[in-house]
mmCIF file of C-alpha atoms and ligand atoms in Angstrom:
data_model
loop_
_atom_site.group_PDB
_atom_site.id
_atom_site.type_symbol
_atom_site.label_atom_id
_atom_site.label_comp_id
_atom_site.label_asym_id
_atom_site.label_seq_id
_atom_site.Cartn_x
_atom_site.Cartn_y
_atom_site.Cartn_z
ATOM 1 C CA MET A 30 -48.342 37.026 -25.849
ATOM 2 C CA SER A 31 -47.093 38.927 -22.729
ATOM 3 C CA ARG A 32 -44.723 37.113 -20.333
ATOM 4 C CA HIS A 33 -46.096 36.323 -16.861
ATOM 5 C CA PRO A 34 -44.832 39.076 -14.529
ATOM 6 C CA LEU A 35 -43.132 36.474 -12.309
ATOM 7 C CA ALA A 36 -41.521 34.508 -15.218
ATOM 8 C CA GLY A 37 -38.146 36.261 -14.829
ATOM 9 C CA LEU A 38 -38.100 35.628 -11.075
ATOM 10 C CA LEU A 39 -38.952 31.941 -11.588
ATOM 11 C CA ALA A 40 -36.167 31.523 -14.187
ATOM 12 C CA ALA A 41 -33.659 33.183 -11.858
ATOM 13 C CA ALA A 42 -34.757 30.973 -8.941
ATOM 14 C CA LEU A 43 -34.387 27.811 -11.059
ATOM 15 C CA LEU A 44 -30.931 28.946 -12.194
ATOM 16 C CA VAL A 45 -29.788 29.546 -8.616
ATOM 17 C CA SER A 46 -31.127 26.190 -7.421
ATOM 18 C CA PHE A 47 -29.392 24.292 -10.275
ATOM 19 C CA ALA A 48 -26.183 26.201 -9.622
ATOM 20 C CA GLY A 49 -26.529 25.392 -5.935
ATOM 21 C CA ALA A 50 -27.076 21.669 -6.624
ATOM 22 C CA ALA A 51 -24.157 21.523 -9.052
ATOM 23 C CA SER A 52 -21.759 23.312 -6.721
ATOM 24 C CA ALA A 53 -22.849 21.061 -3.821
ATOM 25 C CA GLN A 54 -20.976 18.108 -5.420
ATOM 26 C CA THR A 55 -17.243 17.924 -4.640
ATOM 27 C CA THR A 56 -15.026 15.550 -6.611
ATOM 28 C CA LEU A 57 -11.946 14.231 -4.811
ATOM 29 C CA ARG A 58 -9.135 12.560 -6.778
ATOM 30 C CA MET A 59 -7.582 9.318 -5.434
ATOM 31 C CA ASN A 60 -4.439 7.699 -6.904
ATOM 32 C CA VAL A 61 -3.054 4.150 -6.689
ATOM 33 C CA THR A 62 0.077 2.744 -8.367
ATOM 34 C CA VAL A 63 -1.410 -0.606 -9.371
ATOM 35 C CA PRO A 64 -3.965 -1.412 -12.094
ATOM 36 C CA GLN A 65 -7.696 -1.224 -11.366
ATOM 37 C CA ASN A 66 -7.837 -5.041 -11.342
ATOM 38 C CA SER A 67 -5.803 -5.299 -8.137
ATOM 39 C CA HIS A 68 -5.939 -5.351 -4.329
ATOM 40 C CA TYR A 69 -5.950 -1.515 -4.192
ATOM 41 C CA GLY A 70 -8.159 -1.128 -7.272
ATOM 42 C CA VAL A 71 -11.010 -3.093 -5.677
ATOM 43 C CA ALA A 72 -10.528 -1.099 -2.477
ATOM 44 C CA VAL A 73 -10.692 2.387 -3.984
ATOM 45 C CA ASP A 74 -13.607 1.396 -6.214
ATOM 46 C CA ALA A 75 -15.524 0.141 -3.155
ATOM 47 C CA PHE A 76 -14.578 3.367 -1.365
ATOM 48 C CA ALA A 77 -15.900 5.518 -4.240
ATOM 49 C CA LYS A 78 -19.235 3.657 -4.260
ATOM 50 C CA GLU A 79 -19.649 3.987 -0.486
ATOM 51 C CA ILE A 80 -18.803 7.709 -0.467
ATOM 52 C CA GLU A 81 -21.294 8.569 -3.208
ATOM 53 C CA LYS A 82 -23.959 6.558 -1.337
ATOM 54 C CA ASN A 83 -23.080 7.730 2.211
ATOM 55 C CA THR A 84 -22.948 11.451 1.274
ATOM 56 C CA GLN A 85 -26.017 11.346 -1.011
ATOM 57 C CA GLY A 86 -23.821 12.312 -3.963
ATOM 58 C CA ARG A 87 -22.366 15.401 -2.305
ATOM 59 C CA TYR A 88 -18.917 13.822 -2.616
ATOM 60 C CA LYS A 89 -17.592 11.848 -5.587
ATOM 61 C CA ILE A 90 -14.238 9.987 -5.686
ATOM 62 C CA GLN A 91 -12.460 10.015 -9.043
ATOM 63 C CA ASN A 92 -9.988 7.081 -9.006
ATOM 64 C CA PHE A 93 -6.729 6.961 -10.975
ATOM 65 C CA TYR A 94 -4.858 3.649 -11.371
ATOM 66 C CA SER A 95 -1.392 2.386 -12.403
ATOM 67 C CA GLY A 96 0.287 5.483 -11.012
ATOM 68 C CA ALA A 97 -1.512 7.781 -13.482
ATOM 69 C CA LEU A 98 -1.020 10.669 -11.033
ATOM 70 C CA GLY A 99 2.433 9.542 -9.863
ATOM 71 C CA ALA A 100 4.206 6.869 -7.840
ATOM 72 C CA GLU A 101 3.640 6.317 -4.127
ATOM 73 C CA ARG A 102 6.226 8.707 -2.673
ATOM 74 C CA GLU A 103 5.250 11.594 -4.972
ATOM 75 C CA SER A 104 1.556 10.883 -4.353
ATOM 76 C CA ILE A 105 2.037 11.136 -0.583
ATOM 77 C CA GLU A 106 3.920 14.418 -1.125
ATOM 78 C CA ALA A 107 1.059 15.691 -3.329
ATOM 79 C CA VAL A 108 -1.557 14.749 -0.692
ATOM 80 C CA GLN A 109 0.561 16.502 1.957
ATOM 81 C CA LEU A 110 0.671 19.633 -0.281
ATOM 82 C CA GLY A 111 -3.028 19.350 -1.109
ATOM 83 C CA THR A 112 -2.469 19.068 -4.876
ATOM 84 C CA LEU A 113 -3.846 15.500 -4.685
ATOM 85 C CA ASP A 114 -6.782 14.676 -2.414
ATOM 86 C CA MET A 115 -6.208 10.965 -1.590
ATOM 87 C CA VAL A 116 -3.884 8.026 -2.140
ATOM 88 C CA MET A 117 -3.949 4.361 -1.143
ATOM 89 C CA THR A 118 -0.297 3.414 -0.751
ATOM 90 C CA SER A 119 1.957 0.803 0.800
ATOM 91 C CA THR A 120 3.951 1.971 3.826
ATOM 92 C CA GLY A 121 7.068 1.711 1.610
ATOM 93 C CA PRO A 122 7.802 5.464 1.305
ATOM 94 C CA VAL A 123 5.777 6.436 4.409
ATOM 95 C CA PRO A 124 8.740 6.539 6.880
ATOM 96 C CA ASN A 125 10.079 9.486 4.849
ATOM 97 C CA PHE A 126 6.997 11.393 6.076
ATOM 98 C CA VAL A 127 6.048 9.638 9.352
ATOM 99 C CA PRO A 128 9.229 7.979 10.720
ATOM 100 C CA GLU A 129 7.446 6.151 13.554
ATOM 101 C CA VAL A 130 5.618 3.934 11.026
ATOM 102 C CA ALA A 131 8.897 2.291 9.979
ATOM 103 C CA ILE A 132 8.674 -0.128 12.947
ATOM 104 C CA LEU A 133 5.945 -1.936 10.992
ATOM 105 C CA ASP A 134 8.410 -2.587 8.133
ATOM 106 C CA ILE A 135 10.780 -4.754 10.179
ATOM 107 C CA PRO A 136 11.348 -8.129 8.453
ATOM 108 C CA PHE A 137 9.754 -11.207 10.043
ATOM 109 C CA LEU A 138 7.920 -8.987 12.593
ATOM 110 C CA PHE A 139 4.459 -10.337 11.744
ATOM 111 C CA THR A 140 3.851 -14.085 11.777
ATOM 112 C CA SER A 141 0.629 -14.220 9.727
ATOM 113 C CA TYR A 142 -2.035 -12.137 8.034
ATOM 114 C CA ALA A 143 -4.277 -12.586 11.074
ATOM 115 C CA HIS A 144 -1.501 -11.327 13.366
ATOM 116 C CA ALA A 145 -0.784 -8.275 11.185
ATOM 117 C CA ARG A 146 -4.456 -7.358 10.849
ATOM 118 C CA ALA A 147 -5.013 -7.718 14.605
ATOM 119 C CA VAL A 148 -2.090 -5.382 15.374
ATOM 120 C CA LEU A 149 -3.134 -2.763 12.791
ATOM 121 C CA ASP A 150 -6.834 -2.841 13.739
ATOM 122 C CA GLY A 151 -6.006 -2.874 17.463
ATOM 123 C CA PRO A 152 -4.652 -0.196 19.830
ATOM 124 C CA ILE A 153 -1.069 -0.238 18.452
ATOM 125 C CA GLY A 154 -2.160 0.320 14.850
ATOM 126 C CA GLN A 155 -4.896 2.790 15.673
ATOM 127 C CA GLU A 156 -2.526 4.891 17.771
ATOM 128 C CA MET A 157 -0.017 4.802 14.893
ATOM 129 C CA LEU A 158 -2.650 6.299 12.539
ATOM 130 C CA THR A 159 -2.744 9.457 14.683
ATOM 131 C CA LYS A 160 0.979 10.072 13.940
ATOM 132 C CA PHE A 161 0.013 11.196 10.422
ATOM 133 C CA ASP A 162 -2.038 14.177 11.681
ATOM 134 C CA SER A 163 0.920 16.458 12.434
ATOM 135 C CA LYS A 164 2.319 15.823 8.925
ATOM 136 C CA GLY A 165 -0.601 17.311 6.989
ATOM 137 C CA LEU A 166 -2.018 13.841 6.328
ATOM 138 C CA LYS A 167 -5.229 12.234 7.559
ATOM 139 C CA ALA A 168 -4.860 8.433 7.684
ATOM 140 C CA LEU A 169 -8.365 6.993 7.334
ATOM 141 C CA ALA A 170 -7.448 3.328 7.824
ATOM 142 C CA TRP A 171 -4.775 0.683 7.522
ATOM 143 C CA GLY A 172 -5.115 -1.391 4.372
ATOM 144 C CA GLU A 173 -2.888 -4.225 3.260
ATOM 145 C CA ASN A 174 -0.251 -4.879 0.638
ATOM 146 C CA GLY A 175 0.748 -8.333 1.883
ATOM 147 C CA PHE A 176 3.720 -10.554 2.700
ATOM 148 C CA ARG A 177 6.538 -9.851 0.276
ATOM 149 C CA HIS A 178 8.429 -12.529 -1.685
ATOM 150 C CA MET A 179 11.564 -12.294 -3.817
ATOM 151 C CA THR A 180 11.762 -12.727 -7.584
ATOM 152 C CA ASN A 181 14.788 -12.527 -9.870
ATOM 153 C CA SER A 182 15.921 -13.388 -13.386
ATOM 154 C CA LYS A 183 19.314 -14.941 -12.483
ATOM 155 C CA HIS A 184 18.881 -18.115 -10.403
ATOM 156 C CA ALA A 185 16.698 -19.912 -7.878
ATOM 157 C CA VAL A 186 16.940 -18.588 -4.305
ATOM 158 C CA ASN A 187 16.829 -21.359 -1.696
ATOM 159 C CA SER A 188 18.958 -19.800 1.020
ATOM 160 C CA PRO A 189 20.407 -16.388 1.942
ATOM 161 C CA ASP A 190 23.701 -17.351 0.243
ATOM 162 C CA ASP A 191 21.809 -17.293 -3.078
ATOM 163 C CA LEU A 192 21.019 -13.598 -2.535
ATOM 164 C CA LYS A 193 24.629 -12.431 -2.372
ATOM 165 C CA GLY A 194 25.418 -9.846 -5.041
ATOM 166 C CA LEU A 195 21.915 -9.853 -6.539
ATOM 167 C CA LYS A 196 20.793 -6.332 -7.507
ATOM 168 C CA LEU A 197 17.296 -6.102 -6.039
ATOM 169 C CA ARG A 198 14.843 -3.247 -6.520
ATOM 170 C CA THR A 199 13.495 -2.181 -3.175
ATOM 171 C CA MET A 200 10.913 0.352 -2.046
ATOM 172 C CA GLU A 201 12.237 3.709 -0.804
ATOM 173 C CA ASN A 202 12.096 2.352 2.746
ATOM 174 C CA PRO A 203 15.046 2.784 5.141
ATOM 175 C CA VAL A 204 14.316 -0.383 7.148
ATOM 176 C CA HIS A 205 14.012 -2.559 4.042
ATOM 177 C CA ILE A 206 17.236 -1.128 2.584
ATOM 178 C CA MET A 207 19.110 -1.828 5.827
ATOM 179 C CA ALA A 208 17.727 -5.374 6.024
ATOM 180 C CA TYR A 209 18.382 -6.239 2.378
ATOM 181 C CA LYS A 210 22.008 -5.177 2.776
ATOM 182 C CA GLY A 211 22.041 -7.595 5.728
ATOM 183 C CA PHE A 212 21.055 -10.359 3.302
ATOM 184 C CA GLY A 213 24.073 -9.444 1.124
ATOM 185 C CA LEU A 214 21.818 -7.992 -1.592
ATOM 186 C CA ILE A 215 22.550 -4.792 -3.516
ATOM 187 C CA PRO A 216 19.338 -2.838 -2.732
ATOM 188 C CA THR A 217 18.238 -0.370 -5.432
ATOM 189 C CA PRO A 218 15.377 1.895 -4.253
ATOM 190 C CA MET A 219 12.963 2.750 -7.062
ATOM 191 C CA ALA A 220 9.320 3.739 -7.580
ATOM 192 C CA ILE A 221 7.098 0.832 -8.613
ATOM 193 C CA THR A 222 6.212 2.639 -11.852
ATOM 194 C CA GLU A 223 9.804 2.100 -13.099
ATOM 195 C CA VAL A 224 10.245 -1.510 -11.976
ATOM 196 C CA PHE A 225 8.859 -3.454 -14.947
ATOM 197 C CA THR A 226 11.201 -1.647 -17.381
ATOM 198 C CA ALA A 227 14.156 -1.958 -14.989
ATOM 199 C CA LEU A 228 13.599 -5.726 -14.786
ATOM 200 C CA GLN A 229 13.085 -6.000 -18.547
ATOM 201 C CA GLN A 230 16.346 -4.147 -19.239
ATOM 202 C CA HIS A 231 18.194 -5.995 -16.466
ATOM 203 C CA THR A 232 19.043 -2.724 -14.732
ATOM 204 C CA VAL A 233 18.144 -4.779 -11.659
ATOM 205 C CA ASP A 234 18.113 -8.581 -11.298
ATOM 206 C CA GLY A 235 15.018 -8.821 -9.170
ATOM 207 C CA GLN A 236 12.450 -7.259 -6.902
ATOM 208 C CA GLU A 237 10.271 -8.261 -3.969
ATOM 209 C CA ASN A 238 6.508 -7.908 -3.636
ATOM 210 C CA PRO A 239 3.401 -9.770 -2.468
ATOM 211 C CA LEU A 240 1.913 -12.334 -4.887
ATOM 212 C CA THR A 241 -0.993 -9.975 -5.577
ATOM 213 C CA VAL A 242 1.360 -7.236 -6.802
ATOM 214 C CA ILE A 243 3.624 -9.609 -8.781
ATOM 215 C CA GLN A 244 0.463 -10.671 -10.627
ATOM 216 C CA ALA A 245 -1.045 -7.197 -11.032
ATOM 217 C CA GLN A 246 2.252 -5.773 -12.362
ATOM 218 C CA LYS A 247 2.782 -8.832 -14.660
ATOM 219 C CA PHE A 248 6.322 -9.352 -13.311
ATOM 220 C CA ASP A 249 6.061 -12.998 -14.429
ATOM 221 C CA GLN A 250 6.752 -11.638 -17.928
ATOM 222 C CA VAL A 251 10.231 -10.420 -16.873
ATOM 223 C CA GLN A 252 11.148 -12.653 -13.915
ATOM 224 C CA LYS A 253 11.941 -16.376 -13.953
ATOM 225 C CA TYR A 254 12.408 -17.275 -10.289
ATOM 226 C CA LEU A 255 10.077 -16.700 -7.324
ATOM 227 C CA SER A 256 10.955 -17.746 -3.750
ATOM 228 C CA LEU A 257 8.275 -17.521 -1.088
ATOM 229 C CA THR A 258 10.590 -15.786 1.367
ATOM 230 C CA GLY A 259 7.712 -13.886 3.036
ATOM 231 C CA HIS A 260 10.540 -11.836 4.526
ATOM 232 C CA VAL A 261 8.383 -8.821 5.467
ATOM 233 C CA TYR A 262 4.708 -7.905 5.825
ATOM 234 C CA SER A 263 3.814 -4.736 3.930
ATOM 235 C CA PRO A 264 0.913 -2.678 5.315
ATOM 236 C CA ALA A 265 -0.986 -0.188 3.180
ATOM 237 C CA VAL A 266 -2.772 2.979 4.270
ATOM 238 C CA ILE A 267 -5.565 5.195 2.894
ATOM 239 C CA LEU A 268 -4.422 8.825 3.153
ATOM 240 C CA MET A 269 -6.409 12.053 2.653
ATOM 241 C CA SER A 270 -5.172 15.625 2.572
ATOM 242 C CA LYS A 271 -5.653 17.214 6.017
ATOM 243 C CA GLY A 272 -7.173 20.279 4.367
ATOM 244 C CA GLN A 273 -9.896 18.273 2.631
ATOM 245 C CA TRP A 274 -10.560 16.258 5.802
ATOM 246 C CA GLU A 275 -11.074 19.418 7.860
ATOM 247 C CA LYS A 276 -13.625 20.721 5.337
ATOM 248 C CA LEU A 277 -15.873 17.701 6.030
ATOM 249 C CA SER A 278 -18.782 17.932 8.480
ATOM 250 C CA ALA A 279 -18.654 15.513 11.441
ATOM 251 C CA ALA A 280 -21.264 13.355 9.696
ATOM 252 C CA ASP A 281 -19.241 13.276 6.464
ATOM 253 C CA GLN A 282 -16.029 12.494 8.368
ATOM 254 C CA LYS A 283 -17.817 9.456 9.809
ATOM 255 C CA ALA A 284 -19.018 8.549 6.301
ATOM 256 C CA PHE A 285 -15.413 8.675 5.022
ATOM 257 C CA LEU A 286 -14.155 6.517 7.915
ATOM 258 C CA ASP A 287 -16.964 3.988 7.387
ATOM 259 C CA ALA A 288 -16.257 3.883 3.635
ATOM 260 C CA ALA A 289 -12.547 3.267 4.377
ATOM 261 C CA LYS A 290 -13.510 0.206 6.435
ATOM 262 C CA VAL A 291 -15.528 -1.159 3.497
ATOM 263 C CA ALA A 292 -12.543 -0.473 1.217
ATOM 264 C CA VAL A 293 -10.133 -2.355 3.492
ATOM 265 C CA LYS A 294 -12.487 -5.364 3.633
ATOM 266 C CA ALA A 295 -12.480 -5.514 -0.196
ATOM 267 C CA ASN A 296 -8.684 -5.050 -0.195
ATOM 268 C CA ARG A 297 -8.036 -7.886 2.271
ATOM 269 C CA ASP A 298 -10.566 -10.212 0.615
ATOM 270 C CA ARG A 299 -8.751 -9.762 -2.708
ATOM 271 C CA ILE A 300 -5.393 -10.536 -1.091
ATOM 272 C CA ASP A 301 -6.818 -13.652 0.577
ATOM 273 C CA ALA A 302 -8.034 -14.805 -2.846
ATOM 274 C CA ASP A 303 -4.738 -14.027 -4.604
ATOM 275 C CA GLU A 304 -2.761 -15.789 -1.855
ATOM 276 C CA LYS A 305 -4.752 -18.962 -2.570
ATOM 277 C CA THR A 306 -4.305 -18.917 -6.340
ATOM 278 C CA GLY A 307 -1.113 -16.879 -6.850
ATOM 279 C CA VAL A 308 1.492 -19.658 -6.880
ATOM 280 C CA ALA A 309 -0.422 -21.836 -9.366
ATOM 281 C CA TYR A 310 -1.138 -18.785 -11.538
ATOM 282 C CA LEU A 311 2.516 -17.650 -11.627
ATOM 283 C CA ARG A 312 3.701 -21.213 -12.318
ATOM 284 C CA SER A 313 1.214 -21.344 -15.203
ATOM 285 C CA LYS A 314 2.897 -18.180 -16.521
ATOM 286 C CA GLY A 315 6.264 -19.971 -16.561
ATOM 287 C CA MET A 316 7.788 -18.899 -13.241
ATOM 288 C CA GLU A 317 9.861 -21.410 -11.269
ATOM 289 C CA VAL A 318 8.446 -21.153 -7.721
ATOM 290 C CA ILE A 319 10.305 -22.292 -4.594
ATOM 291 C CA GLU A 320 7.649 -22.701 -1.919
ATOM 292 C CA ASN A 321 9.522 -24.389 0.934
ATOM 293 C CA VAL A 322 11.949 -21.682 1.912
ATOM 294 C CA ASP A 323 13.662 -22.160 5.290
ATOM 295 C CA ARG A 324 12.857 -18.700 6.686
ATOM 296 C CA SER A 325 14.846 -19.348 9.874
ATOM 297 C CA LYS A 326 18.037 -19.145 7.776
ATOM 298 C CA PHE A 327 17.004 -15.739 6.392
ATOM 299 C CA GLN A 328 16.148 -14.536 9.906
ATOM 300 C CA ALA A 329 19.481 -15.813 11.284
ATOM 301 C CA VAL A 330 21.580 -13.701 8.890
ATOM 302 C CA LEU A 331 19.636 -10.607 9.949
ATOM 303 C CA LYS A 332 20.674 -10.921 13.620
ATOM 304 C CA PRO A 333 22.972 -7.845 13.505
ATOM 305 C CA VAL A 334 20.258 -5.854 11.699
ATOM 306 C CA PHE A 335 17.651 -6.830 14.320
ATOM 307 C CA ALA A 336 20.048 -5.622 17.046
ATOM 308 C CA GLU A 337 20.345 -2.258 15.239
ATOM 309 C CA LEU A 338 16.567 -1.997 14.807
ATOM 310 C CA GLY A 339 16.030 -2.920 18.462
ATOM 311 C CA LYS A 340 18.168 0.060 19.478
ATOM 312 C CA LYS A 341 16.347 2.325 16.985
ATOM 313 C CA PHE A 342 12.741 1.416 17.871
ATOM 314 C CA GLY A 343 13.158 -0.091 21.388
ATOM 315 C CA GLU A 344 13.146 -3.868 21.878
ATOM 316 C CA ALA A 345 10.048 -3.575 24.108
ATOM 317 C CA ASN A 346 8.059 -1.843 21.346
ATOM 318 C CA ILE A 347 9.070 -4.497 18.826
ATOM 319 C CA GLU A 348 8.208 -7.326 21.246
ATOM 320 C CA LYS A 349 4.808 -5.696 21.935
ATOM 321 C CA ILE A 350 3.975 -6.030 18.245
ATOM 322 C CA ARG A 351 5.588 -9.454 17.815
ATOM 323 C CA ASN A 352 3.676 -10.905 20.792
ATOM 324 C CA PHE A 353 0.359 -9.123 20.171
ATOM 325 C CA LYS A 354 -2.588 -11.516 20.372
HETATM 326 O O1 EAX B 408 1.964 -0.703 -2.990
HETATM 327 O O2 EAX B 408 6.313 -0.290 -4.454
HETATM 328 C C1 EAX B 408 5.988 -1.469 -4.130
HETATM 329 O O3 EAX B 408 6.725 -2.454 -4.290
HETATM 330 C C2 EAX B 408 4.599 -1.672 -3.537
HETATM 331 O O4 EAX B 408 4.478 -2.981 -3.029
HETATM 332 C C3 EAX B 408 3.562 -1.448 -4.625
HETATM 333 O O5 EAX B 408 3.696 -0.131 -5.114
HETATM 334 C C4 EAX B 408 2.132 -1.604 -4.049
#
């Protein structure tokens, strides 16, 4: 039977259209350093769903958890280089890339979750997001890591005197390191991906993290004591490679910004939930939890550090954040 004269043309047309449809989908890889069942895991999963929906499947987000593509500092470097498309990270290592952000890492700067969220979602925080642009990074939105508390395997911490000489893992954050030395601690900067083993092998005595991270990283398995020091609020941020951002149409850029808002809502809701149940959960896992910590004593010993930080960032700028309503 002879082929229809147009059969070849039709086959070629179908091939081109399939090829066109296939190539129209772009997959972007996003990394986080905590498990999928966590405050960042719920955020990036919500983000992925929104992006697929908002771009009619033209963009797909492939999420990687538990630092599968690296720890936070190396992930930010990779996004800056364009070898990784996105990362949701704490601001821990961020001052190494965008120094101005370090003002947000000052201990006892924020008085509550509501205060921190209002600053970050308001003019101060939104202006800060633009500082990433000149560093090859597009910051889509502020997320949240949470108020950090101290854990250790040596003894209960009721007052700053109990911190003296403790070897504490810290994030690679210059303000934290300065402050923790002010407490009399021996700060040991380290990527989160190495912390569980370091605690297990007693390379360090303790670490500090929000309840949601202590739970997600199962630190209760290698730490006995938890003190609700709440010594610093830790923001998070959703970063995208500038190159990928600039390839997006205006409509898709709006879709990415809208999806980031949905992600941050899921992120904060998870933290609110973990803050309610975290202490009881960690006690049930065998941790000894000191809830009534006199934070004024911890703030008092940091007086010289606050004076230093005031000179570095400008007292007025710090007060603007502290007093923001
Ligand atoms: O961003 O490194 C840390 O302690 C962070 O809190 C953790 O990676 C979540």
